[in-house]
Tab-separated table of C-alpha atoms and ligand atoms in Angstrom:
chain	number	residue	atom	x	y	z
A	1	MET	CA	13.367	-13.210	-3.271
A	2	ARG	CA	16.071	-11.855	-5.787
A	3	LYS	CA	16.312	-8.906	-7.341
A	4	ALA	CA	14.858	-8.595	-10.947
A	5	LYS	CA	17.303	-7.466	-14.317
A	6	LYS	CA	17.518	-4.413	-15.033
A	7	ASP	CA	16.051	-5.004	-18.251
A	8	ASP	CA	14.128	-7.346	-17.254
A	9	SER	CA	10.067	-5.773	-18.134
A	10	GLY	CA	7.088	-6.475	-20.160
A	11	ASN	CA	3.279	-6.119	-20.513
A	12	TYR	CA	1.497	-8.752	-19.214
A	13	CYS	CA	1.742	-11.365	-16.052
A	14	LEU	CA	-0.285	-13.890	-15.307
A	15	GLY	CA	-1.132	-15.807	-12.123
A	16	ILE	CA	-1.470	-19.158	-10.920
A	17	GLU	CA	-3.370	-19.712	-8.110
A	18	SER	CA	-3.883	-23.817	-7.368
A	19	SER	CA	-3.354	-23.241	-3.347
A	20	ALA	CA	-6.836	-25.057	-2.558
A	21	ASP	CA	-9.603	-26.294	-4.534
A	22	ASP	CA	-9.667	-24.277	-6.841
A	23	PHE	CA	-6.898	-23.747	-9.868
A	24	GLY	CA	-7.184	-20.477	-11.216
A	25	VAL	CA	-5.518	-19.154	-14.104
A	26	GLY	CA	-5.180	-15.042	-14.020
A	27	ILE	CA	-3.595	-12.098	-16.872
A	28	ALA	CA	-3.509	-8.833	-15.720
A	29	THR	CA	-1.523	-5.984	-17.627
A	30	PHE	CA	1.268	-4.013	-15.345
A	31	SER	CA	-1.058	-1.294	-15.793
A	32	GLY	CA	-3.470	-3.288	-13.623
A	33	GLU	CA	-6.382	-4.393	-16.136
A	34	ILE	CA	-7.493	-7.630	-15.274
A	35	LEU	CA	-7.895	-9.724	-19.291
A	36	ALA	CA	-8.626	-13.010	-17.824
A	37	ASN	CA	-9.990	-14.721	-15.091
A	38	LYS	CA	-10.621	-19.181	-15.546
A	39	SER	CA	-10.456	-21.359	-13.174
A	40	ASP	CA	-12.076	-24.228	-12.417
A	41	SER	CA	-12.898	-26.339	-8.844
A	42	TYR	CA	-12.082	-29.617	-6.900
A	43	ILE	CA	-15.496	-30.341	-5.238
A	44	PRO	CA	-14.787	-33.838	-3.597
A	45	ALA	CA	-16.728	-36.138	-3.573
A	46	GLU	CA	-17.403	-36.718	-0.273
A	47	GLY	CA	-15.639	-35.126	3.039
A	48	GLY	CA	-13.278	-31.698	2.580
A	49	ILE	CA	-10.626	-30.982	0.086
A	50	HIS	CA	-8.514	-34.236	-0.093
A	51	PRO	CA	-4.436	-32.280	-1.300
A	52	ARG	CA	-3.501	-35.036	-3.584
A	53	GLU	CA	-6.952	-36.050	-5.651
A	54	ALA	CA	-7.212	-31.829	-5.417
A	55	ALA	CA	-3.397	-32.151	-6.965
A	56	ARG	CA	-5.104	-34.641	-9.460
A	57	HIS	CA	-7.559	-31.938	-10.368
A	58	HIS	CA	-5.479	-29.386	-10.760
A	59	ALA	CA	-2.639	-31.163	-13.230
A	60	GLU	CA	-5.677	-31.932	-15.160
A	61	VAL	CA	-6.997	-29.716	-15.992
A	62	ALA	CA	-3.851	-26.804	-16.386
A	63	ASP	CA	-3.627	-27.168	-19.488
A	64	LYS	CA	-7.678	-25.875	-20.612
A	65	VAL	CA	-7.876	-23.283	-17.936
A	66	LEU	CA	-4.320	-22.142	-19.176
A	67	SER	CA	-5.889	-22.489	-23.080
A	68	GLU	CA	-8.693	-20.041	-21.051
A	69	ALA	CA	-7.265	-18.252	-20.319
A	70	LEU	CA	-4.689	-17.013	-22.950
A	71	SER	CA	-8.264	-17.233	-25.449
A	72	LYS	CA	-9.733	-14.650	-23.035
A	73	ALA	CA	-6.877	-12.325	-23.262
A	74	GLY	CA	-6.219	-12.126	-26.664
A	75	LEU	CA	-2.655	-13.658	-26.494
A	76	LYS	CA	-0.345	-15.705	-27.574
A	77	PRO	CA	2.204	-17.299	-24.270
A	78	ARG	CA	5.624	-15.678	-26.393
A	79	GLU	CA	3.509	-12.211	-25.113
A	80	LEU	CA	4.035	-12.633	-21.493
A	81	SER	CA	6.056	-11.535	-19.691
A	82	VAL	CA	5.755	-12.620	-16.422
A	83	ILE	CA	4.752	-15.424	-15.078
A	84	ALA	CA	3.999	-15.456	-11.171
A	85	PHE	CA	2.201	-18.250	-9.111
A	86	SER	CA	1.100	-18.807	-5.836
A	87	GLN	CA	3.325	-19.912	-3.369
A	88	GLY	CA	1.944	-20.053	-0.287
A	89	PRO	CA	0.458	-20.433	2.742
A	90	GLY	CA	-1.944	-23.544	1.076
A	91	LEU	CA	-2.290	-27.372	1.206
A	92	GLY	CA	1.106	-28.956	-0.857
A	93	PRO	CA	-0.004	-31.119	-3.861
A	94	SER	CA	-1.543	-28.330	-4.635
A	95	LEU	CA	0.359	-25.544	-3.747
A	96	ARG	CA	3.058	-27.821	-5.826
A	97	THR	CA	0.726	-28.231	-8.913
A	98	GLY	CA	0.480	-24.853	-9.988
A	99	ALA	CA	4.464	-23.862	-8.486
A	100	THR	CA	5.675	-26.962	-11.251
A	101	VAL	CA	3.118	-25.198	-14.255
A	102	ALA	CA	4.799	-21.920	-12.979
A	103	ARG	CA	8.131	-23.282	-13.397
A	104	ALA	CA	7.673	-24.887	-16.974
A	105	LEU	CA	6.101	-22.070	-18.210
A	106	ALA	CA	8.974	-19.756	-17.042
A	107	SER	CA	11.386	-21.355	-18.376
A	108	TYR	CA	10.798	-22.236	-21.550
A	109	LEU	CA	9.406	-19.151	-22.087
A	110	GLU	CA	12.435	-17.551	-20.339
A	111	VAL	CA	10.649	-14.197	-18.834
A	112	PRO	CA	11.140	-14.182	-14.621
A	113	LEU	CA	8.935	-16.573	-12.182
A	114	VAL	CA	7.347	-13.910	-9.073
A	115	GLY	CA	5.956	-15.843	-6.360
A	116	VAL	CA	3.442	-14.549	-4.400
A	117	ASN	CA	1.340	-14.088	-1.238
A	118	HIS	CA	-2.048	-15.556	-1.615
A	119	SER	CA	-3.395	-13.762	1.754
A	120	VAL	CA	-0.940	-10.682	0.042
A	121	ALA	CA	-2.782	-11.797	-2.647
A	122	HIS	CA	-6.180	-11.576	-1.250
A	123	ILE	CA	-5.573	-7.920	-0.064
A	124	GLU	CA	-3.821	-6.488	-2.917
A	125	ILE	CA	-7.181	-7.634	-5.291
A	126	GLY	CA	-9.533	-6.424	-3.036
A	127	LYS	CA	-7.067	-2.842	-2.971
A	128	LEU	CA	-7.442	-2.704	-6.875
A	129	LYS	CA	-11.001	-3.378	-7.622
A	130	THR	CA	-12.936	-1.096	-4.403
A	131	GLY	CA	-9.644	1.729	-4.927
A	132	ALA	CA	-8.966	1.279	-1.197
A	133	HIS	CA	-6.216	2.258	-0.020
A	134	ASP	CA	-5.005	1.415	3.183
A	135	PRO	CA	-7.091	-0.354	4.565
A	136	VAL	CA	-7.689	-2.471	7.954
A	137	THR	CA	-8.154	-5.717	5.686
A	138	LEU	CA	-11.073	-8.910	6.910
A	139	TYR	CA	-9.207	-11.757	4.716
A	140	ALA	CA	-11.661	-15.100	5.560
A	141	SER	CA	-11.648	-18.086	3.511
A	142	GLY	CA	-11.919	-21.681	3.293
A	143	GLY	CA	-8.696	-21.556	5.496
A	144	ASN	CA	-7.546	-18.136	6.132
A	145	THR	CA	-9.272	-16.074	8.549
A	146	MET	CA	-7.234	-12.951	9.945
A	147	VAL	CA	-8.134	-8.946	10.062
A	148	THR	CA	-4.239	-7.049	8.707
A	149	ALA	CA	-3.437	-3.577	8.194
A	150	PHE	CA	-0.090	-2.745	6.343
A	151	GLU	CA	2.418	-1.158	8.940
A	152	SER	CA	5.918	-0.123	8.530
A	153	GLY	CA	6.666	-2.020	5.224
A	154	ARG	CA	4.298	-5.248	5.993
A	155	TYR	CA	0.452	-6.478	6.899
A	156	ARG	CA	0.708	-6.836	9.657
A	157	VAL	CA	-1.943	-9.066	11.790
A	158	PHE	CA	-4.047	-7.481	14.342
A	159	GLY	CA	-6.021	-10.693	14.698
A	160	GLU	CA	-6.839	-14.050	13.387
A	161	THR	CA	-7.896	-17.319	14.562
A	162	LEU	CA	-6.494	-19.606	16.787
A	163	ASP	CA	-8.155	-22.255	14.850
A	164	ILE	CA	-10.284	-23.124	11.651
A	165	ALA	CA	-10.938	-20.401	9.429
A	166	LEU	CA	-14.567	-18.839	8.787
A	167	GLY	CA	-14.980	-19.868	4.987
A	168	ASN	CA	-14.307	-24.178	6.870
A	169	CYS	CA	-16.008	-23.175	9.511
A	170	LEU	CA	-19.176	-22.780	7.724
A	171	ASP	CA	-17.965	-26.053	4.843
A	172	VAL	CA	-17.920	-28.534	7.351
A	173	PHE	CA	-21.013	-26.921	9.323
A	174	ALA	CA	-23.174	-27.395	6.371
A	175	ARG	CA	-21.453	-30.188	5.284
A	176	GLU	CA	-22.769	-32.205	9.175
A	177	ALA	CA	-26.288	-30.438	8.283
A	178	GLY	CA	-26.561	-32.605	5.193
A	179	LEU	CA	-26.325	-29.325	2.300
A	180	LYS	CA	-25.139	-30.556	-0.719
A	181	HIS	CA	-21.764	-28.392	-2.966
A	182	LYS	CA	-24.620	-27.401	-6.245
A	183	LYS	CA	-23.571	-26.904	-9.560
A	184	GLY	CA	-22.028	-22.973	-8.170
A	185	LEU	CA	-22.836	-22.649	-5.181
A	186	PRO	CA	-20.845	-22.461	-2.203
A	187	LEU	CA	-21.187	-24.307	0.865
A	188	GLY	CA	-21.061	-21.287	2.858
A	189	ALA	CA	-23.385	-19.791	0.283
A	190	ALA	CA	-25.784	-22.947	1.199
A	191	VAL	CA	-25.037	-21.792	4.724
A	192	GLU	CA	-26.489	-18.010	4.236
A	193	GLN	CA	-30.120	-18.657	2.694
A	194	LEU	CA	-30.802	-20.861	4.999
A	195	ALA	CA	-29.745	-18.578	7.496
A	196	ALA	CA	-31.910	-15.746	6.495
A	197	LYS	CA	-34.346	-18.006	6.556
A	198	GLY	CA	-34.080	-18.394	10.764
A	199	GLU	CA	-35.578	-16.212	13.301
A	200	LYS	CA	-34.053	-17.522	16.644
A	201	LEU	CA	-30.595	-17.691	18.077
A	202	VAL	CA	-29.311	-21.189	19.567
A	203	THR	CA	-26.720	-20.449	22.714
A	204	LEU	CA	-23.225	-21.380	21.074
A	205	PRO	CA	-20.551	-20.724	21.541
A	206	TYR	CA	-18.906	-16.647	21.724
A	207	VAL	CA	-15.031	-17.126	21.528
A	208	VAL	CA	-12.536	-13.281	21.123
A	209	LYS	CA	-9.319	-14.482	22.948
A	210	GLY	CA	-7.225	-10.799	23.024
A	211	MET	CA	-7.049	-10.006	18.840
A	212	ASP	CA	-7.061	-13.649	18.364
A	213	LEU	CA	-11.013	-15.321	18.022
A	214	SER	CA	-11.532	-18.842	18.344
A	215	LEU	CA	-13.886	-21.264	16.152
A	216	SER	CA	-14.008	-24.359	16.948
A	217	GLY	CA	-15.915	-25.097	19.279
A	218	LEU	CA	-18.989	-23.093	17.593
A	219	LEU	CA	-19.089	-25.674	15.688
A	220	THR	CA	-19.202	-28.116	17.644
A	221	ALA	CA	-21.798	-26.598	20.073
A	222	ALA	CA	-23.547	-25.392	16.670
A	223	THR	CA	-23.154	-29.064	15.190
A	224	THR	CA	-24.552	-30.551	17.820
A	225	ALA	CA	-27.147	-28.241	19.053
A	226	LEU	CA	-28.681	-30.229	15.033
A	227	GLN	CA	-28.227	-33.608	16.181
A	228	LYS	CA	-29.940	-32.908	19.280
A	229	GLY	CA	-33.302	-32.379	17.495
A	230	ASP	CA	-34.650	-29.674	19.194
A	231	CYS	CA	-33.606	-26.768	16.047
A	232	LYS	CA	-34.537	-25.803	13.769
A	233	LEU	CA	-31.821	-26.257	10.716
A	234	GLU	CA	-32.595	-22.662	9.901
A	235	ASP	CA	-31.958	-20.769	13.899
A	236	VAL	CA	-28.633	-22.957	13.455
A	237	CYS	CA	-27.572	-21.960	10.745
A	238	TYR	CA	-28.647	-17.614	12.131
A	239	SER	CA	-27.201	-18.233	14.851
A	240	LEU	CA	-23.797	-20.344	13.310
A	241	GLN	CA	-23.765	-16.884	11.287
A	242	GLU	CA	-24.120	-14.407	14.159
A	243	ASN	CA	-21.842	-15.721	16.580
A	244	ALA	CA	-19.349	-16.302	14.000
A	245	PHE	CA	-19.865	-13.415	11.907
A	246	SER	CA	-19.802	-11.450	15.517
A	247	MET	CA	-16.258	-12.646	16.866
A	248	VAL	CA	-14.509	-11.028	12.887
A	249	THR	CA	-15.860	-8.059	13.409
A	250	GLU	CA	-15.479	-7.522	16.466
A	251	VAL	CA	-11.629	-8.132	15.617
A	252	THR	CA	-12.088	-6.367	12.852
A	253	GLU	CA	-13.245	-3.092	15.091
A	254	ARG	CA	-10.558	-3.312	17.366
A	255	ALA	CA	-7.955	-3.211	14.794
A	256	LEU	CA	-9.749	0.007	12.979
A	257	ALA	CA	-10.132	1.725	16.542
A	258	HIS	CA	-6.666	0.816	17.445
A	259	THR	CA	-5.213	1.542	13.702
A	260	GLU	CA	-7.439	4.673	12.862
A	261	LYS	CA	-6.987	3.876	8.811
A	262	LYS	CA	-10.178	5.488	7.384
A	263	GLU	CA	-11.442	1.836	4.465
A	264	VAL	CA	-12.266	-1.326	6.342
A	265	LEU	CA	-11.674	-3.707	3.800
A	266	LEU	CA	-13.808	-7.033	3.602
A	267	THR	CA	-12.229	-10.003	0.831
A	268	GLY	CA	-11.724	-14.097	0.864
A	269	GLY	CA	-14.793	-16.821	-0.426
A	270	VAL	CA	-16.736	-15.598	2.501
A	271	ALA	CA	-16.613	-12.359	1.294
A	272	ALA	CA	-19.557	-13.228	-0.447
A	273	ASN	CA	-21.280	-12.747	2.585
A	274	LYS	CA	-24.294	-9.853	2.847
A	275	ARG	CA	-24.954	-10.324	6.332
A	276	LEU	CA	-21.255	-10.520	7.146
A	277	GLN	CA	-20.524	-7.899	4.836
A	278	SER	CA	-23.546	-5.437	6.287
A	279	MET	CA	-21.475	-6.143	10.162
A	280	LEU	CA	-18.536	-4.513	8.845
A	281	ALA	CA	-20.229	-1.335	7.261
A	282	ILE	CA	-22.552	-0.715	10.209
A	283	ILE	CA	-18.916	-0.573	12.372
A	284	ALA	CA	-16.824	1.367	10.118
A	285	GLU	CA	-19.290	3.687	9.688
A	286	GLU	CA	-19.217	4.690	12.896
A	287	HIS	CA	-14.908	4.997	12.704
A	288	ASP	CA	-15.563	7.629	9.737
A	289	ALA	CA	-14.104	4.976	7.503
A	290	ARG	CA	-15.498	3.988	4.212
A	291	PHE	CA	-16.306	0.160	3.764
A	292	ASN	CA	-15.297	-1.656	0.856
A	293	VAL	CA	-15.435	-5.854	-0.353
A	294	VAL	CA	-13.773	-6.788	-2.939
A	295	PRO	CA	-16.549	-7.948	-6.085
A	296	LEU	CA	-17.517	-11.675	-6.247
A	297	GLU	CA	-15.640	-12.882	-9.136
A	298	PHE	CA	-12.467	-12.161	-6.579
A	299	ALA	CA	-13.282	-13.132	-3.719
A	300	THR	CA	-13.144	-16.842	-3.802
A	301	ASP	CA	-9.480	-17.837	-4.826
A	302	ASN	CA	-8.256	-16.960	-8.040
A	303	GLY	CA	-5.202	-16.554	-11.058
A	304	ALA	CA	-6.475	-12.609	-11.193
A	305	MET	CA	-5.348	-11.839	-7.888
A	306	ILE	CA	-2.012	-13.713	-7.611
A	307	ALA	CA	-0.986	-12.685	-11.753
A	308	TRP	CA	-1.451	-8.838	-10.150
A	309	THR	CA	0.618	-9.362	-6.757
A	310	GLY	CA	2.826	-10.802	-9.754
A	311	VAL	CA	3.282	-7.525	-11.225
A	312	LEU	CA	3.687	-5.311	-8.143
A	313	ALA	CA	6.318	-7.555	-7.351
A	314	PHE	CA	8.296	-7.395	-10.690
A	315	GLN	CA	8.418	-3.807	-11.289
A	316	HIS	CA	9.146	-3.796	-7.468
A	317	GLY	CA	12.526	-5.769	-8.286
A	318	LEU	CA	11.190	-9.266	-6.762
A	319	VAL	CA	11.822	-12.165	-9.102
A	320	THR	CA	12.038	-15.740	-7.862
A	321	ALA	CA	14.708	-18.024	-9.010
A	322	LEU	CA	13.817	-21.896	-9.378
A	323	ASP	CA	15.830	-22.837	-7.406
A	324	GLU	CA	14.396	-20.763	-4.286
A	325	SER	CA	10.533	-21.986	-6.108
A	326	PHE	CA	9.810	-24.081	-3.544
A	327	VAL	CA	6.259	-23.497	-1.800
A	328	LYS	CA	5.606	-22.357	1.341
A	329	LEU	CA	3.210	-23.894	3.274
A	330	ARG	CA	2.782	-21.607	5.843
A	331	TRP	CA	4.188	-18.788	4.571
A	332	ARG	CA	2.402	-16.041	7.115
A	333	VAL	CA	0.906	-12.713	5.595
A	334	ASP	CA	3.849	-10.473	8.056
A	335	LYS	CA	6.951	-12.587	6.828
A	336	VAL	CA	6.188	-10.988	3.886
A	337	ASP	CA	8.091	-7.424	2.537
A	338	VAL	CA	5.501	-5.176	0.478
A	339	PRO	CA	7.609	-2.260	-1.208
A	340	TRP	CA	5.460	-1.440	-3.242
A	341	ILE	CA	3.474	0.334	-0.429
A	342	SER	CA	5.149	3.579	1.026
B	401	AMP	P1	-11.595	-19.335	-0.634
B	401	AMP	O1	-10.522	-20.030	-0.272
B	401	AMP	O2	-10.998	-17.845	-1.126
B	401	AMP	O3	-11.446	-19.962	-1.950
B	401	AMP	O4	-13.259	-19.372	-0.385
B	401	AMP	C1	-13.897	-20.579	-0.129
B	401	AMP	C2	-14.903	-20.115	0.774
B	401	AMP	O5	-15.363	-19.471	1.027
B	401	AMP	C3	-16.293	-21.199	0.818
B	401	AMP	O6	-15.460	-22.226	2.520
B	401	AMP	C4	-16.931	-20.922	0.836
B	401	AMP	O7	-18.156	-22.548	1.937
B	401	AMP	C5	-16.903	-19.394	1.478
B	401	AMP	N1	-18.358	-18.493	1.469
B	401	AMP	C6	-18.614	-18.761	-1.325
B	401	AMP	N2	-19.680	-17.714	-0.103
B	401	AMP	C7	-20.160	-17.879	0.659
B	401	AMP	C8	-21.473	-17.019	1.015
B	401	AMP	N3	-21.899	-16.769	0.002
B	401	AMP	N4	-21.496	-17.028	2.676
B	401	AMP	C9	-20.023	-18.264	3.901
B	401	AMP	N5	-19.355	-18.656	3.166
B	401	AMP	C10	-18.724	-18.625	1.690
B	402	MG	MG1	-10.549	-21.977	-2.914
């Protein structure tokens, strides 16, 4: 990151998100109004995300999604002041496609480019949309699962998954169970619907190690229980959710007890889940903390979160030179300075 020039100023930041399966474009004003948040998602014909196919999808829809966002915001490209993009973490081919679009736009429009950390962006959009100031955050999505809180200039990781992400665990199980993507319904939501009809707890692993957790053994055991054929799908979905969500809730509660913060924030795609929300609401209440959940539109990967975090970074003098704009596949949240928090 280089310092922005003194005279860099403007009112609108366009943010591009492309770290995995979603290609999103958002536009934010410098005061935090989200003027547009458009996206198009790659849905694999079968199996999980194929990085090159996702990148191909992003390249194909980029022009359309950009136009939709600009038209929703009522802006012409020349009115944009800053271009932000998701610089990592994520899948290389997907990230590179968004970064290429962002570089091209910033160069053509001669405006500053700001590389944004995807995980920081999930936290910042959650804070913006809920009014939380200094929360313990559970960020749970298809690619990430971590409990963070701000301390001494950065979001520190208090606990995280040691293997697969929570959303990934639900998605892989759903595919093993033969559930299909229905239009507008993520696989995790399909598991949630079935889990709501479950009654019997199937014994499955519960693995919290220190402040970290492991989900791959749980996934294998849930899949095996289903394949054996003596458990109902609804019961396995219910048990999978109960175990996985209790694990992330336990880690969040310990971080809350340690930091004594007064807010809990749930963000990322899995934040849509009502059962997870209710578990976190209980621990927040027990610690006299306010529970916040990011609104659905901003839960899953989106361009608005990149645009808003781009504004925060830019306003604090951070811009990314073209020769420093390479993507960072494993860019951890605790490696990023967040000077906008005092
Ligand atoms: P993201 O990686 O932030 O784009 O979020 C996508 C992840 O959120 C996928 O793993 C989805 O299955 C998951 N997800 C979306 N809705 C729900 C839900 N209602 N319950 C659980 N997981 C969900
Ligand atoms: Mg996604």
